Structures are given as C-alpha cells and as structure tokens.
Amino acid sequence: MDLGTFFVQLLNSVQYGLLLFLVASGLTLIFGIMGVINIAHGSFYMIGAYLAWSLSGAVGNFWLALVVGVALSVALGLVLEWLLINKLYDRDHLYQVLLTYGLILVFEELRAVIWGNDVHAVPVPALLKASIPLTENLSYPVYRLFISAVCLALAGLMYWVIQKTRLGMMIRAGASNREMVQSLGINIGFVYRVVFAVGVALAAFAGMIAAPVSSVFPGMGGQVLIICFVVVVIGGVGSVKGALVAAILIGLIDTFGKVIEVQIGGFSVLPELSGMSVYLLMAVVLLWRPQGIFGKRL
Amino acid sequence: MNDNQELNARRRTLLKQGAALGGVAALGVLPAFARAQSDKIRIGLMLPYTGTYAQLGVAIENGLRLAIDENGGKIGGREVEFFKVDDESDPAKATDNVNRLVTRDKVDVLVGTVHSGVALAMVRVAKETGTLLVIPNAGADAATGPLCAPNIFRTSFANSQTGYPMGKVLADRGVKTAVTLSWKYAAGEESVAGFKDGFSRGGGKVLKELWLPFPNVEFQPLLTEIASLKPDAVYTFFAGAGAVKFLKDYQAAGLKGKIPLYGSGFLTDGVLEAAGDAAEGVETTLHYADSLETPRDKTFRLAYAKRFKTQPDVYAVQGYDTGLLLVLAFSKTKGAVDKPALIKAMEGAVIDSPRGQWRMSKAHNPVQDLYLRKVVGQQNRFVNVAVKGLDYPPADRCKMASS
Amino acid sequence: MTGRVGLVAAVVAVLALAALPMVAEKFYVQLVTKILIMAIFAMSLDLLIGYTGLVSFGHAAFYGIAGYALALLSPQYEAASVWTSLPLAIGAAALAALVIGLFVLRTSGIYFIMVTLAFAQMAYFVFHDTKLAGGSDGIYIYVRPVAEIFGWKPFDLENFGHLYYVVLALAVGVFVLLRVVLASLFGRVIAGIRVNEHRMRSLGYPTFRYKLAAFVFAGALAGLAGWLSAVQFGVVNPDFLAWHLSGSVMMMVILGGMGTLVGPAIGAAAMMLAELWLQGLTKHWQLLMGGFIVLVALLLPRGLLGLLTTRGGPTDSTRG
C-alpha cells in the first residue's frame, strides 16, 4: 500500500469512526448517567436517516431538513422518556432489554407504515458535492470531510458542556449519586429527560448526515446498534472519552481489515474475516480490561 | 407454595395448554373443509415486493400478467388465480414462505424469485414436493447445475452466463488487467467467476477480487483500494439500489473516466433514471438491451409502456417470457396440470421473446444471445452481439443434462 | 411438580400433544413441531436467565452452530447419521459455549448482556462472511439424517409425523432433565448465585465454574434445538445466529414467565401462535407484537405464567 492510499484509507477510517462515535456517545451517556440499557438506540439512527430522506424531499433543502429533523428527534426523545423510559430506572436490566426490544419492533414497523420498506438514496447537498483530487486516480468527496468535521465539533461541544457547564455538573453528579443530587434540590428527573433527548438526537443526527453516504435502508438500525455495543464495551460504559477512542479504533480496524491481506498458514484471514475483526478486538480488550479502556472497575 | 396452590397452578397451566391445543387442532381441521374445488390454475408468485429488489419484483409480475392477458387472460383455456408472497429477498424466511404457497395454498405452479439465495430455498422445496417451479430471474448457477431437476425451469439467465461474455469482450479488445468488485453472495460470486473465466481464457488477469457483504453499500475503502491497484478495467456485479449507489460513488471518487467500469447488465438495468450521468458510457453485457429495434421487441415495449406507464427492462421481459412459457405449456395439455406433459412441453419450447428467440438447454436454462450494450443518455443502447446462442455454464454439473 | 394431580395434568397435556397428528393437517403438525423446538430453545435459555441470573443476549449462537454442524457433516446429496451428527452438533455447541463463556463470564450486569450479544455477532460473521459454510446463502441439507442402527430404522425423519414425535419426545425429555438437574445440588447452587453471588463465594463455592457449567449446559441444549431446526427446514443460514433470534427467544422466556421452565415453553407457543395470528391480521403485525412486548415489560413482571399462578417459582421474593 503506497503512502497516498494509506492516507486516504486513514481518512476513511476516521470518518467512519467519528460517525460511530456520534451514535455510541448517546448510548453510553444514557447508560452511564441513567443506568438504562436502551437497545432501541439503533432505531433512532434509522429514524434520522429516513427523516433526512423524507424531509429533504419535502422541504427541498438538506440543511433545513437537518434542523427540522433534529427538532423532531428531540421531541421524540422527550416524549419517550416521559412515557416509558422513566419507568425503567429502578428496574432490572432484563426488563429494560425487553421493553426496548419491543420498541425496536414498534419503530421498525412504524417506519414501514410511514416510509415503506424500500431503499432510498439521499442526494449530497449541492454545496458539498465536489471531490478533492488526492492522487492521480482518486478524489475524496468533500461531503465525507464535512461529516468528520461535524462529528469532531459535536465531540468538542459535548466535552465542553459536560465538563464546563452547570448542566454538565448536574449530569455528572446525578450519575454518581442520584439521591444526593435530588436532596440538594436539583430536579434530577428533568436532567434525565434532557440527557435522554440529547442521546436520541445525537443518534438521529448521525443517521441524517450519514444518509447520503450510506443510503437509507430498513436494516440500518440493527447494523449500527451492534457495533455501538462493541464501542461501548471497548471504551467503557458511561465514558464519552472511551467511546471516542474505541470508535476510532474500530474505524481503523474495520476499514483496513477490508483491504489488507493477511494469511496465516495458507488460510486467508484478511480480508475474509474482516467482519469479525471488530469483535476480536473486543475479545482482546475483555481479556485485558473487562470494564473497557476507560470504564470504572466492575 | 403449598400443595393447594400448586394444584391450582397446575390446573390452570393444563387448561391453558389444553385450550391452545384445542385451538390449534380446530385450525387444523377447518381448512380441509374450506378447500372447495377450484377451476382456476393456481400460480404462486414469490417475489420481492419490498427492499432493495422491490422494483424488480414489480416488473416481473407486470411482464407475467401482460403475457397472460395477451392470451385472453387464460392459460390453456382456464383462468388464473394468483397467490402472492413478499419474500423480502430474505433467505432466512424463504423456506417458510415457499411452504406456505405449496402446503397451505397448494399452488400448481411456483414462480419466483429475484434473490438467488431465496430461489435456492424454492428449488429445495420444489424438488421435495415435485411442484413445478419457473424461475423468472434468480441466476443461481446451481438451480440449473448441481441442483437441477425435471420440474425446475428458468426463463432468465445463469449468473455466470452474463459475466462470461463481458470477460471475453474485454480480452478480445486486448485489456490486460482487471479488478472485480461485488457483493459476497451466490449471484455476485458466480457473475465474477463467469467474467474471470471469459477474461482469463483470452489472456487477461484479474489482479484482485474485492467483496462486501450483501446488501452493504459502504464502498469507500474498496474504491480507494481500486485506485491504488490501477487496473485497466473494473468489473462489477450490483443490482437495484446498490447499483445506483455504486455508480454514483464511483464517479464521486473520481474513478469514472480514469479506470473504465464494466459489469453484467444488471449494473445499468432499471437504474438509469436514478443514476443519472454517473452511468453514462458504461458498457455491460446482458441478454437484453433497450434498443434492439426488432419488430417483436417494439411491439412488446409499446404494449408494456401503454399499460404500466413506464419503460420495460430485462426483468419485465423475463416475467413476460415466463408467461409465454406457461401459456405454451398449458396449451399443449389443454389446461390440465399434467406434470410430465407440461415438463415435456417446456423442455421443447422455443420462446419468441422480445429479447430474441431462445430455447431451453438440457439443464433447463435459456440458450440465448448475449448482447454488448453501452449507456447512452438514459438508455442501454445495443452495440453488437457479444456471444451468439450461449449455452453457459457448461452443463456437465447437471445430472439430467449430461445423462 | 408435586402431587399426583400435577403428574396427571402433565401426562394429559403430553397425550393431547401426541394425538395432534391424527387430527390436524400437515401444515399445523409442522407448525407445532416448530413450536416444540422453540420450546426446547426457550427452556435452555431459562436455565440461564431464570435460574442462574445470567441474561444472555447471544444464545442463538449455540443454536446456529449446532445447525451448521449438521449441515457441514451432511454429505451433499446423502444423509448423515442421527447417531453421529446429533452428538457432534451438541458437542460443537457446548464447545462454543465453553470458549465464549470463558470470556463473557468475566463480566456481569450490562456488560454481560452486551458481550454475549457481541460474541454471537462474531459467530454470525464467521458464517456470513467466510467460504467456510456457504456464506450469506447458507447451506442446504438435501436429505435428512437417518436413524439406522444395524439395518433397523426406528424412525424416518423424512416423515413429518415421525419427526413430530421425535421432537415431542425430546421436548418432554429436556423438560424432565432440567427439572431433575435443577432439583439437585447444582440447581440450588446456581439459584444461590442468582440471588447473591458474593455470599455463595464466601461460602466457598467456585461460582465461576458453576456459572460456566450452566452456560455450557444451556448452550448444549440450545444446540439440540438448532440441530432439530436444521433437520426440519433442511437449510441453515447465518440468520440461525442472528441477534434477532437471540432477542426473540429471550422474549419467549420472559413473556412466558422466567424461572419456571413451563413458562418459557408456553411463551414459545404464545409468541409463535401470536405471530401467526397477527400476520394474518395485518401486514404490520410487528407493530402490535412490539406494543404487546412493551406492555408485558411494563405490567407483567412475572410473564404470562405469573398471570395464572398466585405465587411463582424460584423468581418469587428474589426480585425487587
């Protein structure tokens, strides 16, 4: 692999990883702060993608569609938390899994009812349609650079909110000791609702900006969910920093695993088994640190 | 829990089990009474009506219905009753879906499907039950290869049959190296294998075979890899929405125009409107083209466009030919579901198809002309005949063909 | 299972099931066969979720591995032997459970749920992405395994009636076996682990080994269900290991009432019959199914069986 190709594959890896991070960060925040395992999280990603498709078709403008889509997702998150999720806080993880699994079925079918089961393309917004020539043969689509940039910006924003604002302080405190925070007069229910809605919005937003490069199809929620779980396990439950590191690692392994060739004793390991590579990484991390890279001791 | 409560618990459990059982038993007996004698020929349609191949399923059914309606809406003098199942291109649900058509709806003829993996499930059930199966698209080589059977016919193509001519054409032109890229499932693997065979026989070399899992469309790392390998040509197999995305991504990666792209015709059939200028100039080989300009084709295209308000594609032709085959076979048996006679009729059939005349091979796959086409302004323009009367893959793997 | 009434009730239920093929059409006999296989699968998971307190979200992996073992052991156009393929398939599933168990049992709680899911996904990819076993199309088993010993054929699995009785016998057998095991010392230790693992460890029990044993045993039984499924459908594909299946069987266990064995069997029947019924009602039946599951999670902590019984089994008074 020459240097130019290596660099481009690096770009590909980082872009994929950052997108994953955006989705996984919502999942890990909800785990870490509210102790709720939400396996319907992938569905929000799918909902975001379908929203991007239908809204940009209806509104005609991708950017406007993004704004409306995020607003709708936040609303969805608030309603869901108020109706269902807040009943799960003290329940066994098993019931959280059961309820959110039911939600997956509901969301998938609602999607089929509202938007159908077909595969759709979302056009790249005109502003970002260009490609930058990188090597003699290859150009890199500007839109993918945009995705990476947006994800990084959001990561920075998340860091700032959680570490440097009052809201962030309340969130961090609520994660460690809910009763204490409540007894100090802070409305922890409100904090939880906001966190959940933000988590939903992050996943949906990721789906929206990913739509032009991934297409919009029914199975996309399930696909992203599993990888998100791996990100969270590797990074450590509740750690946004861990999610970022893990997501980039996974992006690298997944992308390079698809193109480099590795043979062990005549048996082709890569790219044959590239689909497994991410899980092998997880297995290794589990052996070394079962709580994940930045997770708290189990 | 004390004995009394345990007793009650067990009683209730038993009652519930008994009720469930009674319900199931009742359900089991009723349909036997409900099945009245029907005078219609029962055709089971198992096609994808949703998912990445939805458009194809609709086109096939359209073609089939057109052929039957052109025959007065009847087959062998009898009316037709359709039983439809959406197979969602999902091999996991396939056996259940076919069983529903064969065991519950008791169809006389099975027609389906698009996805090769699903079709193989249909082949298996058809072999087990002896039901007549006509495959209007799925090109799984095995269906007319190792898994062939007297009651299984195909009116479309074999996967490798559409890849082979492209390889031959490129080799004849003097192209030296190629890279292949496709989904890793039967259709993709066989198409690429056919291409490789045709290409290497003419002295070409495939540098690398790139794969991604079906129906994944994240092509970016693989496009980057193609650019670094710098082959003379790229051969791909994609269909439906995946084909559209690939054509667009290929262009966005700047490869279009630098490294020529080729494929079997599915890359550009039925997708040109969505793909726009990303498909312009792409050459493919297939058993049909948009501008064959034969009287037969023109009549068909006019009738199809008039009825369905859209231009037909190769899938519509395959559906249409399936209808022609059934009309022909049942006319020979005067409408009777006489399997040996129907099979004999189908084996000897010569179909006057919009794609040109074709006949059944010994393995029950079409022996047909393969055309070279080029995309010119939203049409797959006919260039020339790449291979005439191609009987491929070699029939030696089908036991009934080589006996 | 105390008292003669309980025994009589059980015998009557089994007799009713045994009479089914004589009154019902082939389609329905095949349906109940499918339900019974799922019941075995669900009971095996109940051992983990309901009795040991291990919420495994990757149980389909063992089911699928056994199915693939049969497919790989079956020569292309001939039959494998029941007496070799069944033990080997179960053995493969048990071995996989051992290896995976060694990794996943290092975690607990949320992590355990996620890593079991992830490992099952890894197994899924082994079968989906590699040439090892037919890739995403799977493998077809053209001839069902034969049960011949020294020329004598006790049953013919190609006959759907024989297959039904074999499955019924195995389902009853698994139920009895599990009841016996759970009543033994082993059963009481894992119940103790579910309630309070630290306490068990401080009492001197090597809890990791007990959990691993339960995990392997459950995996083996799931393998039995997988082998039977492969026999019934004649095809194995990666979806045998899909997380949707792991999720489905988990729902069956919880829906029916975990920690009771009978509950999950009922849950399996309930879910499959509900699916069939709902599918007939509307194309969008999953919406109703999903809504139903959400309601069950909110309102029925002890599942359907909890509706029927006043006080439940081992789950009673141990869940807060």
mmCIF file of N, CA and C in Angstrom, chain A residues 225-274:
data_model
loop_
_atom_site.group_PDB
_atom_site.id
_atom_site.type_symbol
_atom_site.label_atom_id
_atom_site.label_comp_id
_atom_site.label_asym_id
_atom_site.label_seq_id
_atom_site.Cartn_x
_atom_site.Cartn_y
_atom_site.Cartn_z
ATOM 1 N N LEU A 225 -26.459 -0.637 15.734
ATOM 2 C CA LEU A 225 -26.625 -0.905 17.163
ATOM 3 C C LEU A 225 -25.558 -1.845 17.699
ATOM 4 N N ILE A 226 -25.344 -2.943 16.980
ATOM 5 C CA ILE A 226 -24.393 -3.937 17.464
ATOM 6 C C ILE A 226 -23.003 -3.343 17.578
ATOM 7 N N ILE A 227 -22.614 -2.607 16.531
ATOM 8 C CA ILE A 227 -21.273 -2.008 16.576
ATOM 9 C C ILE A 227 -21.182 -1.018 17.728
ATOM 10 N N CYS A 228 -22.280 -0.307 17.984
ATOM 11 C CA CYS A 228 -22.264 0.633 19.101
ATOM 12 C C CYS A 228 -22.036 -0.087 20.409
ATOM 13 N N PHE A 229 -22.632 -1.223 20.558
ATOM 14 C CA PHE A 229 -22.408 -2.002 21.767
ATOM 15 C C PHE A 229 -20.931 -2.317 21.921
ATOM 16 N N VAL A 230 -20.322 -2.703 20.803
ATOM 17 C CA VAL A 230 -18.899 -3.028 20.862
ATOM 18 C C VAL A 230 -18.100 -1.787 21.251
ATOM 19 N N VAL A 231 -18.478 -0.638 20.692
ATOM 20 C CA VAL A 231 -17.782 0.612 21.038
ATOM 21 C C VAL A 231 -17.877 0.850 22.538
ATOM 22 N N VAL A 232 -19.085 0.692 23.077
ATOM 23 C CA VAL A 232 -19.283 0.970 24.488
ATOM 24 C C VAL A 232 -18.525 -0.025 25.357
ATOM 25 N N VAL A 233 -18.539 -1.284 24.964
ATOM 26 C CA VAL A 233 -17.822 -2.293 25.757
ATOM 27 C C VAL A 233 -16.324 -2.010 25.747
ATOM 28 N N ILE A 234 -15.794 -1.692 24.558
ATOM 29 C CA ILE A 234 -14.357 -1.437 24.465
ATOM 30 C C ILE A 234 -13.999 -0.143 25.184
ATOM 31 N N GLY A 235 -14.822 0.874 24.996
ATOM 32 C CA GLY A 235 -14.495 2.159 25.581
ATOM 33 C C GLY A 235 -14.787 2.248 27.068
ATOM 34 N N GLY A 236 -15.756 1.452 27.510
ATOM 35 C CA GLY A 236 -16.138 1.547 28.904
ATOM 36 C C GLY A 236 -17.488 2.225 29.035
ATOM 37 N N VAL A 237 -18.400 1.547 29.760
ATOM 38 C CA VAL A 237 -19.744 2.099 29.900
ATOM 39 C C VAL A 237 -19.694 3.458 30.573
ATOM 40 N N GLY A 238 -20.402 4.431 30.008
ATOM 41 C CA GLY A 238 -20.505 5.741 30.625
ATOM 42 C C GLY A 238 -19.386 6.691 30.260
ATOM 43 N N SER A 239 -18.374 6.214 29.551
ATOM 44 C CA SER A 239 -17.263 7.105 29.248
ATOM 45 C C SER A 239 -17.345 7.614 27.816
ATOM 46 N N VAL A 240 -17.554 8.927 27.665
ATOM 47 C CA VAL A 240 -17.632 9.505 26.333
ATOM 48 C C VAL A 240 -16.249 9.484 25.690
ATOM 49 N N LYS A 241 -15.240 9.757 26.513
ATOM 50 C CA LYS A 241 -13.857 9.714 26.037
ATOM 51 C C LYS A 241 -13.536 8.317 25.498
ATOM 52 N N GLY A 242 -13.968 7.300 26.270
ATOM 53 C CA GLY A 242 -13.743 5.918 25.855
ATOM 54 C C GLY A 242 -14.441 5.612 24.549
ATOM 55 N N ALA A 243 -15.655 6.148 24.406
ATOM 56 C CA ALA A 243 -16.405 5.899 23.174
ATOM 57 C C ALA A 243 -15.657 6.475 21.982
ATOM 58 N N LEU A 244 -15.059 7.644 22.151
ATOM 59 C CA LEU A 244 -14.334 8.261 21.046
ATOM 60 C C LEU A 244 -13.136 7.407 20.650
ATOM 61 N N VAL A 245 -12.339 7.038 21.641
ATOM 62 C CA VAL A 245 -11.152 6.229 21.359
ATOM 63 C C VAL A 245 -11.544 4.903 20.721
ATOM 64 N N ALA A 246 -12.536 4.251 21.312
ATOM 65 C CA ALA A 246 -12.960 2.946 20.797
ATOM 66 C C ALA A 246 -13.494 3.059 19.379
ATOM 67 N N ALA A 247 -14.287 4.104 19.131
ATOM 68 C CA ALA A 247 -14.882 4.255 17.801
ATOM 69 C C ALA A 247 -13.801 4.444 16.742
ATOM 70 N N ILE A 248 -12.806 5.249 17.033
ATOM 71 C CA ILE A 248 -11.731 5.458 16.060
ATOM 72 C C ILE A 248 -10.967 4.153 15.831
ATOM 73 N N LEU A 249 -10.689 3.454 16.913
ATOM 74 C CA LEU A 249 -10.011 2.151 16.796
ATOM 75 C C LEU A 249 -10.795 1.226 15.883
ATOM 76 N N ILE A 250 -12.092 1.173 16.137
ATOM 77 C CA ILE A 250 -12.936 0.290 15.322
ATOM 78 C C ILE A 250 -12.945 0.745 13.873
ATOM 79 N N GLY A 251 -13.005 2.053 13.650
ATOM 80 C CA GLY A 251 -12.967 2.566 12.287
ATOM 81 C C GLY A 251 -11.705 2.103 11.575
ATOM 82 N N LEU A 252 -10.578 2.183 12.275
ATOM 83 C CA LEU A 252 -9.300 1.782 11.679
ATOM 84 C C LEU A 252 -9.293 0.298 11.342
ATOM 85 N N ILE A 253 -9.669 -0.515 12.332
ATOM 86 C CA ILE A 253 -9.623 -1.966 12.122
ATOM 87 C C ILE A 253 -10.589 -2.397 11.034
ATOM 88 N N ASP A 254 -11.767 -1.824 11.044
ATOM 89 C CA ASP A 254 -12.771 -2.219 10.062
ATOM 90 C C ASP A 254 -12.343 -1.840 8.654
ATOM 91 N N THR A 255 -11.881 -0.608 8.488
ATOM 92 C CA THR A 255 -11.512 -0.136 7.156
ATOM 93 C C THR A 255 -10.289 -0.857 6.614
ATOM 94 N N PHE A 256 -9.224 -0.871 7.411
ATOM 95 C CA PHE A 256 -8.010 -1.523 6.916
ATOM 96 C C PHE A 256 -8.201 -3.025 6.782
ATOM 97 N N GLY A 257 -9.035 -3.582 7.669
ATOM 98 C CA GLY A 257 -9.291 -5.015 7.594
ATOM 99 C C GLY A 257 -9.909 -5.426 6.278
ATOM 100 N N LYS A 258 -10.612 -4.489 5.631
ATOM 101 C CA LYS A 258 -11.279 -4.840 4.392
ATOM 102 C C LYS A 258 -10.320 -4.878 3.212
ATOM 103 N N VAL A 259 -9.189 -4.214 3.326
ATOM 104 C CA VAL A 259 -8.335 -4.109 2.132
ATOM 105 C C VAL A 259 -6.968 -4.743 2.265
ATOM 106 N N ILE A 260 -6.470 -4.921 3.500
ATOM 107 C CA ILE A 260 -5.140 -5.527 3.548
ATOM 108 C C ILE A 260 -5.281 -7.035 3.548
ATOM 109 N N GLU A 261 -4.229 -7.681 3.116
ATOM 110 C CA GLU A 261 -4.294 -9.139 3.014
ATOM 111 C C GLU A 261 -3.385 -9.762 4.038
ATOM 112 N N VAL A 262 -3.969 -10.619 4.863
ATOM 113 C CA VAL A 262 -3.175 -11.315 5.875
ATOM 114 C C VAL A 262 -3.456 -12.797 5.756
ATOM 115 N N GLN A 263 -2.394 -13.574 5.674
ATOM 116 C CA GLN A 263 -2.583 -15.019 5.606
ATOM 117 C C GLN A 263 -1.858 -15.674 6.767
ATOM 118 N N ILE A 264 -2.554 -16.608 7.397
ATOM 119 C CA ILE A 264 -1.885 -17.351 8.479
ATOM 120 C C ILE A 264 -1.884 -18.814 8.085
ATOM 121 N N GLY A 265 -0.706 -19.304 7.807
ATOM 122 C CA GLY A 265 -0.576 -20.713 7.443
ATOM 123 C C GLY A 265 -1.391 -21.090 6.220
ATOM 124 N N GLY A 266 -1.385 -20.243 5.211
ATOM 125 C CA GLY A 266 -2.096 -20.583 3.988
ATOM 126 C C GLY A 266 -3.585 -20.276 4.040
ATOM 127 N N PHE A 267 -4.093 -20.002 5.213
ATOM 128 C CA PHE A 267 -5.517 -19.692 5.332
ATOM 129 C C PHE A 267 -5.693 -18.179 5.320
ATOM 130 N N SER A 268 -6.567 -17.712 4.442
ATOM 131 C CA SER A 268 -6.744 -16.270 4.303
ATOM 132 C C SER A 268 -7.555 -15.702 5.457
ATOM 133 N N VAL A 269 -6.886 -14.884 6.280
ATOM 134 C CA VAL A 269 -7.558 -14.318 7.445
ATOM 135 C C VAL A 269 -8.183 -12.973 7.110
ATOM 136 N N LEU A 270 -7.418 -12.129 6.421
ATOM 137 C CA LEU A 270 -7.956 -10.858 5.964
ATOM 138 C C LEU A 270 -7.822 -10.811 4.454
ATOM 139 N N PRO A 271 -8.756 -10.211 3.714
ATOM 140 C CA PRO A 271 -9.974 -9.571 4.199
ATOM 141 C C PRO A 271 -11.148 -10.531 4.418
ATOM 142 N N GLU A 272 -10.921 -11.824 4.315
ATOM 143 C CA GLU A 272 -12.011 -12.796 4.506
ATOM 144 C C GLU A 272 -12.803 -12.543 5.787
ATOM 145 N N LEU A 273 -12.068 -12.427 6.897
ATOM 146 C CA LEU A 273 -12.739 -12.331 8.191
ATOM 147 C C LEU A 273 -12.836 -10.899 8.695
ATOM 148 N N SER A 274 -12.834 -9.928 7.782
ATOM 149 C CA SER A 274 -12.816 -8.543 8.241
ATOM 150 C C SER A 274 -14.050 -8.216 9.066
#
